[in-house]
Short mmCIF file of C-alpha atoms in Angstrom, two decimals:
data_model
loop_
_atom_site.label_atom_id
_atom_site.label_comp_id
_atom_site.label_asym_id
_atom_site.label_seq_id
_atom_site.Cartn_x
_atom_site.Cartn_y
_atom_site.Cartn_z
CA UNK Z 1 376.72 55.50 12.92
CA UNK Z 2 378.65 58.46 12.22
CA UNK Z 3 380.22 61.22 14.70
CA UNK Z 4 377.21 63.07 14.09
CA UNK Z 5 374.76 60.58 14.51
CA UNK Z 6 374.44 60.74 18.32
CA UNK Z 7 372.49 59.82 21.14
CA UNK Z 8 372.33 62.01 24.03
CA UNK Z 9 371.01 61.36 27.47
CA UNK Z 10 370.07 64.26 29.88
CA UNK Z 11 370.89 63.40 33.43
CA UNK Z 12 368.72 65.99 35.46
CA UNK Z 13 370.79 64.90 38.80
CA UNK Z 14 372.62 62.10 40.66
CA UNK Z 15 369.94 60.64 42.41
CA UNK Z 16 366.00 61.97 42.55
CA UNK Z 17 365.30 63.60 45.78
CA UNK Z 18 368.43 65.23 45.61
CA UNK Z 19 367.57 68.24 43.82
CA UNK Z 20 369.07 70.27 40.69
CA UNK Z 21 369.37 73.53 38.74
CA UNK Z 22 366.26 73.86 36.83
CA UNK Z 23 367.64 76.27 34.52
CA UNK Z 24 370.01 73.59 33.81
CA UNK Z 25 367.11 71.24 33.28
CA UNK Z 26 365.35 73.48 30.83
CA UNK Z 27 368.80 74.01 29.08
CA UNK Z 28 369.31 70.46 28.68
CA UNK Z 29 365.62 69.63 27.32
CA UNK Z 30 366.09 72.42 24.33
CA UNK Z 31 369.09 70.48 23.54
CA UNK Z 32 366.36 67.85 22.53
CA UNK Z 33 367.72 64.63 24.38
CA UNK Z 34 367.17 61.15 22.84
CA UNK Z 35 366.19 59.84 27.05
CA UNK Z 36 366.35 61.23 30.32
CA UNK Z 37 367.42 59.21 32.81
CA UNK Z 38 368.08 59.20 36.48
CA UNK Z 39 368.69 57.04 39.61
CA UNK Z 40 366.47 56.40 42.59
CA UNK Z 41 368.75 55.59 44.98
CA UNK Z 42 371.59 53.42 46.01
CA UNK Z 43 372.77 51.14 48.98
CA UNK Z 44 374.64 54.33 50.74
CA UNK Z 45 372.34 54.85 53.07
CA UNK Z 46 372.55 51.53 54.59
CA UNK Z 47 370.74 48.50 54.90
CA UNK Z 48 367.11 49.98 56.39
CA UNK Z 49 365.68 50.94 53.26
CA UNK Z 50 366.19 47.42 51.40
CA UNK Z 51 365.44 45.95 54.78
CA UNK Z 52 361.68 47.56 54.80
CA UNK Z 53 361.49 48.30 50.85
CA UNK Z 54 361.30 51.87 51.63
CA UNK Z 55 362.46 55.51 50.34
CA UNK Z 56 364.88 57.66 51.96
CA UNK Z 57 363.94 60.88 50.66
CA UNK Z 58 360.34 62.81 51.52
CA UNK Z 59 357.31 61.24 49.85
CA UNK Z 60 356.71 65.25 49.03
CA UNK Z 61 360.43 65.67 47.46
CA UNK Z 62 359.89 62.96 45.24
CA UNK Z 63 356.94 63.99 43.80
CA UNK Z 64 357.61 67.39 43.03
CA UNK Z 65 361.15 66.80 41.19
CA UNK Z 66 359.32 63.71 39.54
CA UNK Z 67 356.09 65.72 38.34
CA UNK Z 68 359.13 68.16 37.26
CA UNK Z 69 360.88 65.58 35.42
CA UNK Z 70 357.38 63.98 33.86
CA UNK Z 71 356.56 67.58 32.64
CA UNK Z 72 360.22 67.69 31.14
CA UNK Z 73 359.61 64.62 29.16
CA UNK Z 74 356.30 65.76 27.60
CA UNK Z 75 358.59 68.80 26.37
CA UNK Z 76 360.74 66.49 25.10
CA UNK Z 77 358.91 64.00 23.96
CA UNK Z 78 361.42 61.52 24.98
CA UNK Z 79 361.61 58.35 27.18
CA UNK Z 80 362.16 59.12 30.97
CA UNK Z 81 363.90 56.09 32.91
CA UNK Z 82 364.47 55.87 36.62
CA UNK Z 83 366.76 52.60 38.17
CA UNK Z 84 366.74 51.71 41.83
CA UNK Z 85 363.24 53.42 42.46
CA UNK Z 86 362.65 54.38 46.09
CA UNK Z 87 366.30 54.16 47.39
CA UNK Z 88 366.59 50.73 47.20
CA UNK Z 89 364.80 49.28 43.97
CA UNK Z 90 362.45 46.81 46.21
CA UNK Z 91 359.45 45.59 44.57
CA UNK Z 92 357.36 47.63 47.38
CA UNK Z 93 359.34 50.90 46.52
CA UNK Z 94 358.61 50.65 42.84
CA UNK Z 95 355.11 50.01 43.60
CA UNK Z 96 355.36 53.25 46.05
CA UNK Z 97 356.83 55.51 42.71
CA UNK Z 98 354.24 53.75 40.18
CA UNK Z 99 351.59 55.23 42.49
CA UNK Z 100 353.33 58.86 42.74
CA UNK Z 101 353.46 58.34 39.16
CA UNK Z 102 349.66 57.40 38.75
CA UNK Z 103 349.07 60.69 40.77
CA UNK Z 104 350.38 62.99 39.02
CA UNK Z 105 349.40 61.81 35.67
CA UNK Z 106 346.39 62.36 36.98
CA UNK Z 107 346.69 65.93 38.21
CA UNK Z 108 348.59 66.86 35.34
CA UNK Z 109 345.66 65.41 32.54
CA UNK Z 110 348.68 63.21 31.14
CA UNK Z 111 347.92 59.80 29.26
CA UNK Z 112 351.27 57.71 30.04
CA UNK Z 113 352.38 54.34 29.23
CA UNK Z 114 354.68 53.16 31.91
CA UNK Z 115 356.93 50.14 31.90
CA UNK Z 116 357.68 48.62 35.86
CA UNK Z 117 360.79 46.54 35.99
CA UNK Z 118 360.97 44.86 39.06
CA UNK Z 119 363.93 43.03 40.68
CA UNK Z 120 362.81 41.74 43.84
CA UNK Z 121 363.80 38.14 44.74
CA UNK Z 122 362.04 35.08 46.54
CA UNK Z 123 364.42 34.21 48.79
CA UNK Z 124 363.34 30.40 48.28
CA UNK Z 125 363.93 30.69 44.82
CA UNK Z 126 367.29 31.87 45.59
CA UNK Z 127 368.51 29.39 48.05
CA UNK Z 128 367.73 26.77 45.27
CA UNK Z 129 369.66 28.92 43.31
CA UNK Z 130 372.67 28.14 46.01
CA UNK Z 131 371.84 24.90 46.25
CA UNK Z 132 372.06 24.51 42.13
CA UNK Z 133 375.76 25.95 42.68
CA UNK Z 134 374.60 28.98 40.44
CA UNK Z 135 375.39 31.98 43.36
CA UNK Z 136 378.61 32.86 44.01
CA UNK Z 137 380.49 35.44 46.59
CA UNK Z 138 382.62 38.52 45.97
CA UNK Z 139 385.41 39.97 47.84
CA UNK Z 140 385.07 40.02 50.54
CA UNK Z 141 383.55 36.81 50.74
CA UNK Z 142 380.80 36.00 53.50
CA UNK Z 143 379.24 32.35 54.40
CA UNK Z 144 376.09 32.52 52.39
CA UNK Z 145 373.44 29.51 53.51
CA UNK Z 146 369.83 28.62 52.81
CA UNK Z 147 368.67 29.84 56.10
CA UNK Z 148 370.38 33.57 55.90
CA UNK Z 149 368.48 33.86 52.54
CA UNK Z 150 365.25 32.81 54.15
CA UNK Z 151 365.92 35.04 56.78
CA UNK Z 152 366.11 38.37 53.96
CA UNK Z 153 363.21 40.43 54.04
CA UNK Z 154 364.00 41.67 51.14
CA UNK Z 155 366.29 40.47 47.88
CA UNK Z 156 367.18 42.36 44.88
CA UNK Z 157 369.18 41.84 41.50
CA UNK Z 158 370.85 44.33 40.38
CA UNK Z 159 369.53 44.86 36.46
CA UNK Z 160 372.30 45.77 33.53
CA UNK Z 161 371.52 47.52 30.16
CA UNK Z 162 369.89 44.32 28.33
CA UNK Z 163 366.83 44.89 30.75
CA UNK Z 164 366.50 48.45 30.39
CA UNK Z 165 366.67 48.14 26.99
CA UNK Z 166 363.71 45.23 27.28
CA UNK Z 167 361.51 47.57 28.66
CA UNK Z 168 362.05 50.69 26.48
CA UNK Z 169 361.19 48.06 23.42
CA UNK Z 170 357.75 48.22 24.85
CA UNK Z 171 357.47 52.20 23.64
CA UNK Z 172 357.08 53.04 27.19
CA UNK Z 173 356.98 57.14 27.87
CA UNK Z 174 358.29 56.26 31.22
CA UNK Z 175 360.30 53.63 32.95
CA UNK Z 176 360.57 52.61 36.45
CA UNK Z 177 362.67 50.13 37.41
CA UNK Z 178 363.42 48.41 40.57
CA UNK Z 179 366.98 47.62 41.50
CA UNK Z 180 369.87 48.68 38.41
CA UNK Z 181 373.43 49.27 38.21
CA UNK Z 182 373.92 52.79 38.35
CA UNK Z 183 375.09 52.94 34.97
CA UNK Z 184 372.14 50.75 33.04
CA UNK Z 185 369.42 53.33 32.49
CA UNK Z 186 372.06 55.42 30.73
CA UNK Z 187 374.07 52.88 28.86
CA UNK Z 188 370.82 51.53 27.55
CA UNK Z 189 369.73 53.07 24.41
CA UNK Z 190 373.10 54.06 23.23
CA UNK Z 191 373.87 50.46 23.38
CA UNK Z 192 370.43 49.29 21.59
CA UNK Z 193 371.40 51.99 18.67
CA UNK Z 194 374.94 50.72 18.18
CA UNK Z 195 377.06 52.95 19.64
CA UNK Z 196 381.00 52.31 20.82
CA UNK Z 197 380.13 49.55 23.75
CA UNK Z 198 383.29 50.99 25.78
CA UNK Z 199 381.91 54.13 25.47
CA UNK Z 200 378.55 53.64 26.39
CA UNK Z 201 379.70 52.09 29.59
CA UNK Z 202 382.37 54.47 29.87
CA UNK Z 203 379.71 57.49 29.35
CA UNK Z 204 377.46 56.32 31.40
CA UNK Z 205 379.52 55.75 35.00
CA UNK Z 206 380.82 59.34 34.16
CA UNK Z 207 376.75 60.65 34.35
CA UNK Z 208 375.49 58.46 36.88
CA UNK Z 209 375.79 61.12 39.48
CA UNK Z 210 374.89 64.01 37.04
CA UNK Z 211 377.46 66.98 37.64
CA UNK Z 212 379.61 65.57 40.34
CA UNK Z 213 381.86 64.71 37.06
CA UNK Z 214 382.23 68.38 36.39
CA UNK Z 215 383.43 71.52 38.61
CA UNK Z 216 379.84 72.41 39.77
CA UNK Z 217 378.14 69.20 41.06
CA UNK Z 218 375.73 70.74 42.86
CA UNK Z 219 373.94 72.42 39.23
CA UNK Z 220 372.95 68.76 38.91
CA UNK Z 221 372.15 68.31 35.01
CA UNK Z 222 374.69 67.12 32.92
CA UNK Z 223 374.35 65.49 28.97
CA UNK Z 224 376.03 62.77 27.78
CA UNK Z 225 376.43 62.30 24.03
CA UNK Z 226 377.05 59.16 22.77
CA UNK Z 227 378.30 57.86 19.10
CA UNK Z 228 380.31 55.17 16.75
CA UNK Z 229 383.31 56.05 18.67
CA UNK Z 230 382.96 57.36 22.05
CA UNK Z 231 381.37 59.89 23.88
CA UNK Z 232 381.63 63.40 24.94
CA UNK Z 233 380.67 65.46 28.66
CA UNK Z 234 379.20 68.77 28.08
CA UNK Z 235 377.63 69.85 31.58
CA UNK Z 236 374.36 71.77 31.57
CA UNK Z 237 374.81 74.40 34.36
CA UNK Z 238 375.84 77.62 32.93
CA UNK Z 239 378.70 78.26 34.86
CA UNK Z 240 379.36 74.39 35.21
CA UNK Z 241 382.65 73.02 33.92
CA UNK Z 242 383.84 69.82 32.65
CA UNK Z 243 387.63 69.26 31.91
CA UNK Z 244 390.23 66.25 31.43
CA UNK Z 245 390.29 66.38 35.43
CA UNK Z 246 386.84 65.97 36.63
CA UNK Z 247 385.93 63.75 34.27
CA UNK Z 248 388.75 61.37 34.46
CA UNK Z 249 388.70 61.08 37.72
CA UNK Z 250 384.99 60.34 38.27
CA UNK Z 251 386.05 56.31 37.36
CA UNK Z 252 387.61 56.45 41.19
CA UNK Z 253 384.24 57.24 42.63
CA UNK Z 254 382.68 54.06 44.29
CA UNK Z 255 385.06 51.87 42.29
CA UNK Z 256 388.32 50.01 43.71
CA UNK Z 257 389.67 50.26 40.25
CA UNK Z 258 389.79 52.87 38.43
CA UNK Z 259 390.37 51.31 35.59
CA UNK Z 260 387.76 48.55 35.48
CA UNK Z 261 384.26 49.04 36.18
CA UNK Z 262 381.90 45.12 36.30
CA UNK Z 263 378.61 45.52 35.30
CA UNK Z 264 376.14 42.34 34.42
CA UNK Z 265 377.97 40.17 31.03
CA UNK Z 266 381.00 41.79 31.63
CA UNK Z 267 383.57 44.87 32.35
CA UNK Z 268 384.57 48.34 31.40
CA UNK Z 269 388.17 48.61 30.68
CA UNK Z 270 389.41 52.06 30.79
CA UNK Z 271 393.03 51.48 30.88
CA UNK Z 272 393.61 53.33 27.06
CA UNK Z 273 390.90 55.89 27.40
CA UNK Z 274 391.80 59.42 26.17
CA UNK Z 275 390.25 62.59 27.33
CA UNK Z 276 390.46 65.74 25.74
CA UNK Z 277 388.85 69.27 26.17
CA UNK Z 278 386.72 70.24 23.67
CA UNK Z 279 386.30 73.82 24.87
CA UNK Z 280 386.22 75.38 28.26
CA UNK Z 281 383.04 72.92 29.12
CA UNK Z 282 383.04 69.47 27.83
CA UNK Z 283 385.20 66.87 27.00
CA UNK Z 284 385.52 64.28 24.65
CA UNK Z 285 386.46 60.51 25.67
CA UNK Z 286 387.48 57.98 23.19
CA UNK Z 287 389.56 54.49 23.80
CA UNK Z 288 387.40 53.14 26.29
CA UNK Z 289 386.99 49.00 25.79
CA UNK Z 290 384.24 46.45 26.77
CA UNK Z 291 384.90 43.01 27.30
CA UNK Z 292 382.28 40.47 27.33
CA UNK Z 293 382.24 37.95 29.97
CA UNK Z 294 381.98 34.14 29.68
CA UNK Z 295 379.12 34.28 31.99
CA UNK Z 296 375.72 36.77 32.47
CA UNK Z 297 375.94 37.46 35.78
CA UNK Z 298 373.68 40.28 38.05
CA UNK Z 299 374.73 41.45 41.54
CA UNK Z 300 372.54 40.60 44.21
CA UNK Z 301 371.85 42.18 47.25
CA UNK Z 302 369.69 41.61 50.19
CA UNK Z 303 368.67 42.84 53.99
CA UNK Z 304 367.59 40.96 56.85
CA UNK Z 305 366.60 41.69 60.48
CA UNK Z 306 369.23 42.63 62.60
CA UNK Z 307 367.62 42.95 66.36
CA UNK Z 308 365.79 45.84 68.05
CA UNK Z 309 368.22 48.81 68.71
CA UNK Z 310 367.51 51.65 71.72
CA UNK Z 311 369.71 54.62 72.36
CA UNK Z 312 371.05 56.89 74.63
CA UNK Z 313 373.11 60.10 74.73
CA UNK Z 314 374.89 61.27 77.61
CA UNK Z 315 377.21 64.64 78.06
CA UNK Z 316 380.32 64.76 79.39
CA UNK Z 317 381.69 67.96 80.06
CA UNK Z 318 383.69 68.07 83.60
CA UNK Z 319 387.84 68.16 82.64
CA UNK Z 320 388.67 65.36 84.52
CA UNK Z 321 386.44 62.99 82.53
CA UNK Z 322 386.57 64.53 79.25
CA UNK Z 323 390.92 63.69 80.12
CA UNK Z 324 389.65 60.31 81.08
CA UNK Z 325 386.66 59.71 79.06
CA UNK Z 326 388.38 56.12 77.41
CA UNK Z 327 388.65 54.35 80.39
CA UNK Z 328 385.84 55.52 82.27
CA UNK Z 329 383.38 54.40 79.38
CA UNK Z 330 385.54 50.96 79.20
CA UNK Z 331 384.32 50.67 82.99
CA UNK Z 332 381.11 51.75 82.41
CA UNK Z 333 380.50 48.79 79.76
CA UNK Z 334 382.59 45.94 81.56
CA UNK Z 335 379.99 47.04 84.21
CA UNK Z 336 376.67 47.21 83.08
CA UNK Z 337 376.93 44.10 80.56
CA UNK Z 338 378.01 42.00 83.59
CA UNK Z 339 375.24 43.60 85.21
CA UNK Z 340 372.92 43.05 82.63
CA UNK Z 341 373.86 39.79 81.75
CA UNK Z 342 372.75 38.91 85.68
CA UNK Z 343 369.42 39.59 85.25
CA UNK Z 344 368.60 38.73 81.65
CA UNK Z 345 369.10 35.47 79.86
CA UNK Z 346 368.65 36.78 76.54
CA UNK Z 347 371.72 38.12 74.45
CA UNK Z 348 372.18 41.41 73.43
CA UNK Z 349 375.04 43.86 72.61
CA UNK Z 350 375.87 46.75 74.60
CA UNK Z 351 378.23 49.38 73.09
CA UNK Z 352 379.45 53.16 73.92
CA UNK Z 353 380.70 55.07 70.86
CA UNK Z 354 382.61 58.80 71.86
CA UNK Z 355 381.13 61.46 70.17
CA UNK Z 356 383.39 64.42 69.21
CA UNK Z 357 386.56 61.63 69.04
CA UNK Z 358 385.88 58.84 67.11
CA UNK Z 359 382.44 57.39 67.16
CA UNK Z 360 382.50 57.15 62.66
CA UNK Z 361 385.39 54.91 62.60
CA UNK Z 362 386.27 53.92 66.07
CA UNK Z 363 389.42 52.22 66.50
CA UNK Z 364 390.61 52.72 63.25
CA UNK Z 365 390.87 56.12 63.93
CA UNK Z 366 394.52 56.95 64.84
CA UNK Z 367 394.43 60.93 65.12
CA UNK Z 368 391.19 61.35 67.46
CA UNK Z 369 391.72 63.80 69.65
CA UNK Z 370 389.26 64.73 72.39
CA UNK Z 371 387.65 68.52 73.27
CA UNK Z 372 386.22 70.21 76.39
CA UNK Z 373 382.84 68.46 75.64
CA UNK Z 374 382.08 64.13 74.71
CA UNK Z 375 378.80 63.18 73.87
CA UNK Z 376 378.41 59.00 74.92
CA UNK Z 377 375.93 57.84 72.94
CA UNK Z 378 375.18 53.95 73.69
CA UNK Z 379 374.00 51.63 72.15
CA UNK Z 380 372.02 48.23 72.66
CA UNK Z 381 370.95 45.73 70.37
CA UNK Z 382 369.27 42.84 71.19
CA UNK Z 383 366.70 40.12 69.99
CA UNK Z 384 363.43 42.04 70.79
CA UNK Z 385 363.04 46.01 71.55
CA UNK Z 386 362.08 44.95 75.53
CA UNK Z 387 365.13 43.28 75.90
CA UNK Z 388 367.47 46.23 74.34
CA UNK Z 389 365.06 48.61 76.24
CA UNK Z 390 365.70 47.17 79.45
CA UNK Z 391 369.56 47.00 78.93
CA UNK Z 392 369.52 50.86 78.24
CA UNK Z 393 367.75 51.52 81.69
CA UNK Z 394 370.52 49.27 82.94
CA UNK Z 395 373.06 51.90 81.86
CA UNK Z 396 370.98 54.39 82.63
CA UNK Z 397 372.45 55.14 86.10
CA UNK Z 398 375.92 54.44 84.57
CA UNK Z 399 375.76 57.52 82.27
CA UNK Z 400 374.21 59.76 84.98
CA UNK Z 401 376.36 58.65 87.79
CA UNK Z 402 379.49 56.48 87.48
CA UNK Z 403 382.49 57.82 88.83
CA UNK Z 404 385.98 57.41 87.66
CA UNK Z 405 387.17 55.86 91.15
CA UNK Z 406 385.46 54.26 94.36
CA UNK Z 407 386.90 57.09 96.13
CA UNK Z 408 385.61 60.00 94.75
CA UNK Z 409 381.90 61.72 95.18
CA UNK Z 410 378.80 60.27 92.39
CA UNK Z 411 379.08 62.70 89.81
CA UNK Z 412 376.42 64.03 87.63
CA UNK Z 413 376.17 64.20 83.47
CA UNK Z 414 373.64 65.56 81.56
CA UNK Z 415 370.81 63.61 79.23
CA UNK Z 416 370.01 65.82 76.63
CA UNK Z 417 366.64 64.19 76.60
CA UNK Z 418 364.14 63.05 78.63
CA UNK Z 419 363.52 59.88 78.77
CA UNK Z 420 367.57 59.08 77.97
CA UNK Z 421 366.50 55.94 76.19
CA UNK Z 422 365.50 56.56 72.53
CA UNK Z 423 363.91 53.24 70.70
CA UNK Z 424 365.20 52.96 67.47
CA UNK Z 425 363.14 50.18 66.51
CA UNK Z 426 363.75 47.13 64.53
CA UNK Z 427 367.18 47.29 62.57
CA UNK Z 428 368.88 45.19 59.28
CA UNK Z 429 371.68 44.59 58.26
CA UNK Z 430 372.90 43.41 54.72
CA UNK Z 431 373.58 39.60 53.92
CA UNK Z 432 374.58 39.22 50.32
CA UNK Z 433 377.80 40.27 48.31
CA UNK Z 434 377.30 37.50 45.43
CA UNK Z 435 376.35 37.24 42.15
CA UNK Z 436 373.93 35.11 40.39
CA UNK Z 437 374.35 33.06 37.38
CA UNK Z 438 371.89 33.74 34.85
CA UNK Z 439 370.82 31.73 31.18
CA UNK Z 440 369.17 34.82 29.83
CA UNK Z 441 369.15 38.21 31.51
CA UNK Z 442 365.22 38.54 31.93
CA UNK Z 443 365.47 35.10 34.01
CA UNK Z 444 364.79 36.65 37.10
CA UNK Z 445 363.18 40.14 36.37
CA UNK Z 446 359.68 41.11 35.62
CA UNK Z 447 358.24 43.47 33.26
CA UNK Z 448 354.50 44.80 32.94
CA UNK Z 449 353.17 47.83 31.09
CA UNK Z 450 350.27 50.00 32.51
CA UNK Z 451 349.05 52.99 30.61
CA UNK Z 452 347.94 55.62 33.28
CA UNK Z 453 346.44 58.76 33.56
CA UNK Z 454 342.93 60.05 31.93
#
């Protein structure tokens, strides 16, 4: 493969949902892309969506940018890929997008065929899979047992480029995948056609969130061009940028080394990579180094249950208790759990997180500083939604009422709703930071080709 024997992949944004530049789209299709590929989601949203195997984004915002992205293709006449399809790359989520998908082949008088990838786990099979010694933890490392994966709802694997690439040998015009790497839908093909491995990888963790690499993430589309010796940025937007900077630096996004990036049989190594401008808009990126593992391994990640969750919100305005807001909410939940914990027999958690000081990161905020107004919102989780319900009427009176001192007159907050309790429903959490040993990587993945439309 020579420098001019490329393979480019149009990125049309960092995740679907998210929105893009469709002049930026269009520019990028007459650039006639070898794929386009894109990402469905992530694990940034938390655990809920893994937890129910369901999308974050609007059932309506998906399908218009993906009816947007299907017409694109057709122009193209390329491949269009999608990992981690409906947030969180569940087998019910990909089933949810293969339906969009059927949809609007319909509407549209398209005759597709579609390869579906799916990831999803038995959590049986897995805790044999512990049990065979052939799961194993990453930093930090958590106590993984048989009965916390038989507790997940759901389980993923996280697929690398080998899988991708399975499905695209099926001639598929479209590929949806449940959970990937970020970086496997793009590294994919380049890698199939024989392009520099290190920069494949490399390429491809520089698109995986479209623009944000250049100085105008928010134009979304960005192509990556691939070839025998690395690969070069050139964004799509027409006032977007790339330089040296932005693209150099993208290796510190979601990554605690910027120099190494793991992805399923082994890691990036960006330690010698050189980046130079081009021109005023993309950059070129040679030196980049792959290094095979002794071991296949793919990421996995699950969600289980974690107890019914109601809420409540509270104001706090008076000067006296803004001044004093710490310890009159430390009184408030020494309080009511003892109260609570009187009357119930079930456990449950009960805790009261200052708004407008430090309710993101709590105590390990050291600069919070308080203003004329606190919002209290609490919180109680618990085994069942009664029991968490019940705990927030508790506190109920606590929030409305509670005064600083036993000598002073019952104050009065304000709910900013009525009723103050607000169920939240059931809640998850995740339970797995391991990876899975693997003899070949289609072990645990499925693949099945439907040809849709009229």
């Amino acid at each position: 493969m020579t420098h001019s024997n490329v393979t480019k992949i149009l990125i049309p944004s960092g995740a679907l949902g998210l929105g893009y530049d469709r002049a930026a789209l269009a520019r990028g299709v007459a650039e006639s892309p070898d794929l386009i590929a894109i990402d469905g989601g992530s694990t940034d949203s938390g655990p809920h969506y893994l937890g129910t195997g369901t999308s974050k984004y609007s059932r309506g915002s998906i399908k218009a940018e993906w009816r947007e992205l299907m017409q694109a293709r057709a122009a193209a006449q390329v491949p269009l890929v999608i990992g981690t399809a409906g947030t969180c790359g569940a087998d019910s989520a990909v089933d949810w997008l293969v339906d969009i998908t059927k949809e609007i082949a319909d509407e549209e008088g398209m005759t597709l065929k579609v390869a579906v990838l799916k990831s999803g786990q038995s959590p049986t099979r897995m805790a044999k899979a512990l049990v065979d010694g052939r799961i194993h933890p990453l930093e930090p490392v958590t106590e993984l047992t048989s009965e916390v994966l038989e507790s997940c709802t759901n389980i993923v694997a996280l697929a690398g480029a080998e899988q991708i690439q399975r499905a695209l040998e099926t001639g598929a015009d479209i590929v949806i995948a449940g959970r990937t790497t970020d970086t496997a839908t793009i590294a994919a093909l380049p890698l199939m056609r024989g392009c520099h491995a290190g920069g494949a990888w490399h390429g491809a963790k520089i698109g995986e969130c479209g623009a944000l690499a250049t100085t105008s993430p928010n134009t979304g589309t960005i192509m990556i061009s691939f070839d025998a010796q690395g690969f070069t940025v050139e964004p799509m937007g027409e006032a977007a940028q790339a330089t040296p900077y932005t693209v150099s630096a993208h290796m510190l996004y979601e990554n605690s080394n910027p120099h190494q990036l793991y992805e399923p049989g082994g890691h990036l190594d960006v330690t010698d990579a050189q980046y130079t401008a081009l021109d005023d808009r993309s950059v070129r990126v040679t030196g980049s180094t792959w290094v095979p593992g002794a071991q296949y391994t793919v990421k996995l990640e699950g969600a289980r249950s974690g107890g019914f969750q109601t809420v409540s919100l509270a104001l706090v305005r008076e000067p006296r208790y803004v001044e004093n807001i710490r310890e009159w909410v430390a009184d408030i939940e020494a309080k009511c759990t003892a109260k609570a914990k009187e009357r119930l027999n079930d456990p449950f958690t009960l805790e009261l997180r200052l708004i407008g000081a430090d309710a993101t990161l709590g105590n390990l905020d050291k600069t919070a500083t308080i203003g004329s107004e606190v919002g209290v919102l609490g919180i109680v989780t618990a085994p069942t939604e009664a029991i968490s319900r019940e705990v927030a009427k508790i506190l109920n009176p606590y929030l409305l009422h509670h005064p600083l001192s036993e000598q002073e007159e019952m104050p009065t907050f304000a709910f900013p709703f009525s009723p103050a309790e607000m169920s939240r429903g059931e809640i998850y959490e995740f339970c797995l930071n391991h990876v899975l040993e693997l003899t070949e990587p289609m072990e645990v993945f499925r693949l099945e080709v439907l040809e849709v439309g009229k």
